[in-house]
C-alpha positions as a printed NumPy array, in Angstrom:
array([[116.183,  -1.067,  11.239],
       [113.682,  -0.78 ,  14.443],
       [110.794,  -3.691,  14.379],
       [107.615,  -2.074,  15.424],
       [107.061,  -3.765,  19.373],
       [103.795,  -4.937,  18.531],
       [104.842,  -7.501,  16.684],
       [107.16 ,  -8.891,  19.149],
       [103.734,  -8.246,  22.04 ],
       [102.143, -10.655,  19.629],
       [104.414, -12.677,  18.949],
       [104.878, -13.726,  22.77 ],
       [100.576, -13.378,  22.896],
       [100.845, -16.291,  20.302],
       [104.429, -18.361,  21.239],
       [103.791, -18.454,  25.415],
       [ 99.767, -16.409,  26.113],
       [101.974, -13.605,  27.95 ],
       [100.577, -10.432,  26.767],
       [103.012,  -7.759,  27.875],
       [101.547,  -4.278,  28.908],
       [102.529,  -1.735,  25.836],
       [104.163,   0.922,  27.252],
       [106.444,  -1.273,  29.559],
       [107.524,  -4.035,  26.48 ],
       [108.263,  -1.045,  24.854],
       [110.243,   0.119,  28.302],
       [112.158,  -2.897,  28.   ],
       [113.658,  -2.876,  24.694],
       [114.973,   0.863,  25.141],
       [118.049,   0.95 ,  25.786],
       [120.539,   3.547,  27.934],
       [122.089,   5.214,  24.6  ],
       [118.758,   5.927,  22.589],
       [117.28 ,   7.648,  25.989],
       [120.28 ,   9.888,  26.527],
       [119.886,  10.672,  22.357],
       [116.583,  11.912,  23.188],
       [116.408,  14.19 ,  25.863],
       [116.935,  11.416,  28.554],
       [114.594,   8.753,  28.353],
       [113.484,   6.616,  30.493],
       [115.353,   3.189,  29.967],
       [115.477,  -0.167,  30.406],
       [118.31 ,  -1.249,  33.827],
       [115.109,  -0.39 ,  36.38 ],
       [113.043,  -3.413,  34.763],
       [116.779,  -5.47 ,  33.853],
       [116.954,  -5.215,  37.407],
       [113.965,  -6.265,  38.449],
       [113.95 ,  -9.209,  35.987],
       [117.566, -10.589,  37.136],
       [116.394, -11.19 ,  40.235],
       [112.573, -12.484,  39.121],
       [114.464, -14.925,  36.616],
       [116.678, -16.508,  39.725],
       [113.842, -17.039,  41.736],
       [112.05 , -18.988,  38.697],
       [114.89 , -21.221,  37.541],
       [116.07 , -21.664,  41.668],
       [112.807, -23.12 ,  41.821],
       [112.944, -25.289,  39.302],
       [116.353, -26.634,  39.309],
       [116.004, -27.147,  44.147],
       [112.751, -29.61 ,  42.608],
       [113.737, -30.548,  39.572],
       [117.266, -32.384,  41.109],
       [116.086, -32.778,  45.085],
       [119.404, -35.429,  45.127],
       [122.642, -32.689,  43.814],
       [123.931, -30.863,  46.387],
       [123.73 , -27.181,  46.734],
       [127.247, -26.721,  45.432],
       [126.33 , -28.282,  42.151],
       [122.825, -26.431,  42.114],
       [124.618, -23.456,  41.433],
       [126.716, -24.215,  39.123],
       [123.419, -25.38 ,  36.997],
       [122.739, -22.185,  37.11 ],
       [124.732, -20.297,  35.951],
       [125.347, -22.353,  33.004],
       [121.675, -20.572,  32.486],
       [121.812, -17.513,  34.468],
       [124.778, -15.972,  32.534],
       [125.246, -13.57 ,  29.36 ],
       [125.495, -15.902,  26.765],
       [123.006, -17.873,  27.24 ],
       [120.178, -14.86 ,  27.928],
       [121.73 , -13.142,  24.774],
       [121.487, -16.044,  22.427],
       [117.778, -17.093,  24.013],
       [116.578, -13.153,  22.984],
       [118.069, -13.652,  19.903],
       [116.006, -16.878,  19.736],
       [112.842, -15.008,  19.647],
       [113.781, -12.087,  17.347],
       [114.592,  -9.389,  20.325],
       [117.343,  -8.145,  18.668],
       [114.672,  -6.075,  16.091],
       [112.459,  -4.482,  18.3  ],
       [115.644,  -2.437,  20.214],
       [115.007,   1.406,  20.758],
       [119.216,   2.11 ,  20.642],
       [120.879,   5.193,  19.873],
       [122.494,   6.017,  16.552],
       [126.545,   5.263,  18.172],
       [125.004,   1.165,  19.462],
       [122.855,   1.146,  16.535],
       [126.257,   1.61 ,  13.662],
       [128.965,  -0.983,  15.76 ],
       [126.418,  -3.535,  15.395],
       [124.685,  -3.323,  19.226],
       [121.408,  -5.239,  17.989],
       [123.198,  -8.963,  18.642],
       [125.8  ,  -7.497,  21.143],
       [125.744,  -9.775,  23.872],
       [125.288,  -8.235,  26.777],
       [123.051,  -5.513,  25.65 ],
       [120.604,  -8.335,  24.066],
       [120.891, -10.18 ,  27.855],
       [120.185,  -6.992,  29.525],
       [117.415,  -6.721,  26.834],
       [115.609,  -9.929,  27.646],
       [115.635,  -9.332,  31.43 ],
       [114.439,  -6.192,  31.419],
       [111.059,  -8.175,  29.24 ],
       [111.841, -10.869,  32.279],
       [110.798,  -7.242,  35.115],
       [107.845,  -6.147,  32.278],
       [106.559,  -9.365,  32.503],
       [106.266,  -9.758,  36.268],
       [105.156,  -6.084,  36.928],
       [102.131,  -6.877,  33.599],
       [101.16 , -10.847,  34.697],
       [102.917, -11.188,  38.431],
       [104.774, -14.377,  39.037],
       [102.693, -16.837,  37.152],
       [102.582, -15.138,  34.246],
       [106.507, -14.277,  34.634],
       [107.297, -18.205,  35.202],
       [105.846, -18.729,  31.582],
       [107.582, -16.58 ,  29.88 ],
       [111.125, -17.603,  32.05 ],
       [110.122, -21.182,  30.883],
       [109.821, -19.761,  27.414],
       [112.351, -19.072,  26.917],
       [115.156, -21.058,  28.926],
       [114.006, -25.407,  29.268],
       [115.764, -25.876,  26.075],
       [119.018, -23.808,  28.123],
       [117.483, -25.957,  31.114],
       [117.724, -29.141,  29.599],
       [121.041, -28.373,  27.859],
       [122.681, -28.326,  30.974],
       [121.546, -31.145,  32.572],
       [124.004, -32.985,  30.309],
       [126.766, -30.871,  31.007],
       [129.882, -32.444,  32.763],
       [130.32 , -31.426,  35.631],
       [132.293, -28.38 ,  34.877],
       [128.515, -26.925,  33.715],
       [129.72 , -25.541,  29.932],
       [131.3  , -27.329,  26.637],
       [134.767, -26.67 ,  27.025],
       [135.538, -27.856,  30.093],
       [132.926, -30.825,  29.262],
       [135.045, -30.896,  26.012],
       [138.303, -31.409,  28.447],
       [137.074, -34.3  ,  30.89 ],
       [135.741, -35.92 ,  28.16 ],
       [139.085, -36.064,  26.075],
       [140.826, -36.869,  29.286],
       [138.267, -39.22 ,  29.75 ],
       [138.837, -41.301,  26.405],
       [142.652, -40.395,  26.696],
       [141.899, -39.026,  23.327],
       [144.838, -36.601,  23.544],
       [144.989, -32.446,  24.232],
       [143.05 , -30.384,  23.342],
       [143.427, -26.82 ,  21.741],
       [141.023, -24.44 ,  19.452],
       [141.716, -22.881,  16.253],
       [140.006, -19.519,  16.203],
       [139.66 , -17.469,  12.565],
       [138.151, -14.858,  12.131],
       [136.321, -11.94 ,   9.382],
       [133.537,  -8.46 ,   8.392],
       [135.027,  -5.329,   9.881],
       [135.207,  -4.726,  12.929],
       [131.729,  -3.916,  14.399],
       [130.823,  -6.944,  12.842],
       [133.081,  -9.178,  13.896],
       [131.976, -13.487,  12.938],
       [135.013, -16.092,  14.895],
       [134.764, -19.954,  14.235],
       [136.729, -21.517,  16.334],
       [137.094, -25.306,  15.969],
       [138.312, -27.385,  18.542],
       [141.349, -29.762,  18.015],
       [141.139, -33.34 ,  20.336],
       [144.248, -35.225,  19.087],
       [145.636, -33.382,  16.894],
       [141.509, -34.231,  15.163],
       [139.21 , -31.493,  13.928],
       [136.089, -32.759,  15.923],
       [134.075, -29.9  ,  15.752],
       [133.098, -25.924,  14.589],
       [131.236, -23.754,  16.205],
       [131.34 , -19.338,  15.255],
       [130.348, -16.591,  17.638],
       [130.394, -12.886,  17.489],
       [133.486, -13.291,  20.294],
       [136.265, -15.826,  20.227],
       [134.443, -17.354,  23.532],
       [130.93 , -18.061,  21.945],
       [132.428, -19.608,  19.119],
       [134.821, -21.901,  21.095],
       [131.991, -22.869,  23.085],
       [130.22 , -23.899,  19.964],
       [133.03 , -25.367,  19.014],
       [133.484, -27.492,  21.873],
       [129.783, -28.702,  22.229],
       [130.217, -30.401,  18.854],
       [133.213, -32.166,  19.081],
       [131.915, -33.244,  23.485],
       [128.56 , -34.45 ,  20.88 ],
       [131.484, -35.888,  18.27 ],
       [132.753, -37.706,  21.223],
       [130.19 , -39.   ,  23.142],
       [128.746, -40.085,  19.738],
       [131.128, -42.089,  18.658],
       [131.94 , -43.787,  22.241],
       [128.41 , -45.031,  21.937],
       [128.366, -46.523,  18.91 ],
       [128.867, -50.444,  18.378],
       [131.368, -51.687,  17.162],
       [132.026, -52.399,  13.417],
       [131.943, -55.772,  12.285]])
């Protein structure tokens, strides 16, 4: 069930001081499936296009200034770790963006409110709406409001800048043995939930859930990486 869009508008004002013009916010949350079912209404793909470019410049500017000693290649990897569908969908979930989406009946019935591609696109569209409302300063504040935790997390990753690669690096450097992932799934086809176990050298070091196998594996790898690196930093037993 879709929640009133004004609730989100109020939450954004209270959370980060950004007041998005109401009709633009509604447009940003209108998926093409809803638009086509309701007389070919305007939908959010143009705003998504704009928001994608705004997001790119804000994140690129931040990384350029925050990491003056890093090469262009490493900065590009850092940016890719932040500006990707999974990360954008996750930050969309932090503001419950899916609850406010205007979806067609088909998308509604197949779990579209939590579909990563739809959430990521809507997140970019809202960024575009913020930009049109308040310009680059407002959009910059909004992007940092959403993505600062992701930016901080990306800085802790290894050279591969994803948790599975970082876990593999940690395992190899500590000679812990091979890394593998065991997957279990539950729920109906349109609401399936995957649970992954990250197994390092035959030992389960982390678990994670996600709406896709890839998301579940990344979350399991993140937990395993923290477990391994924390163990390495712990003082020896007396």
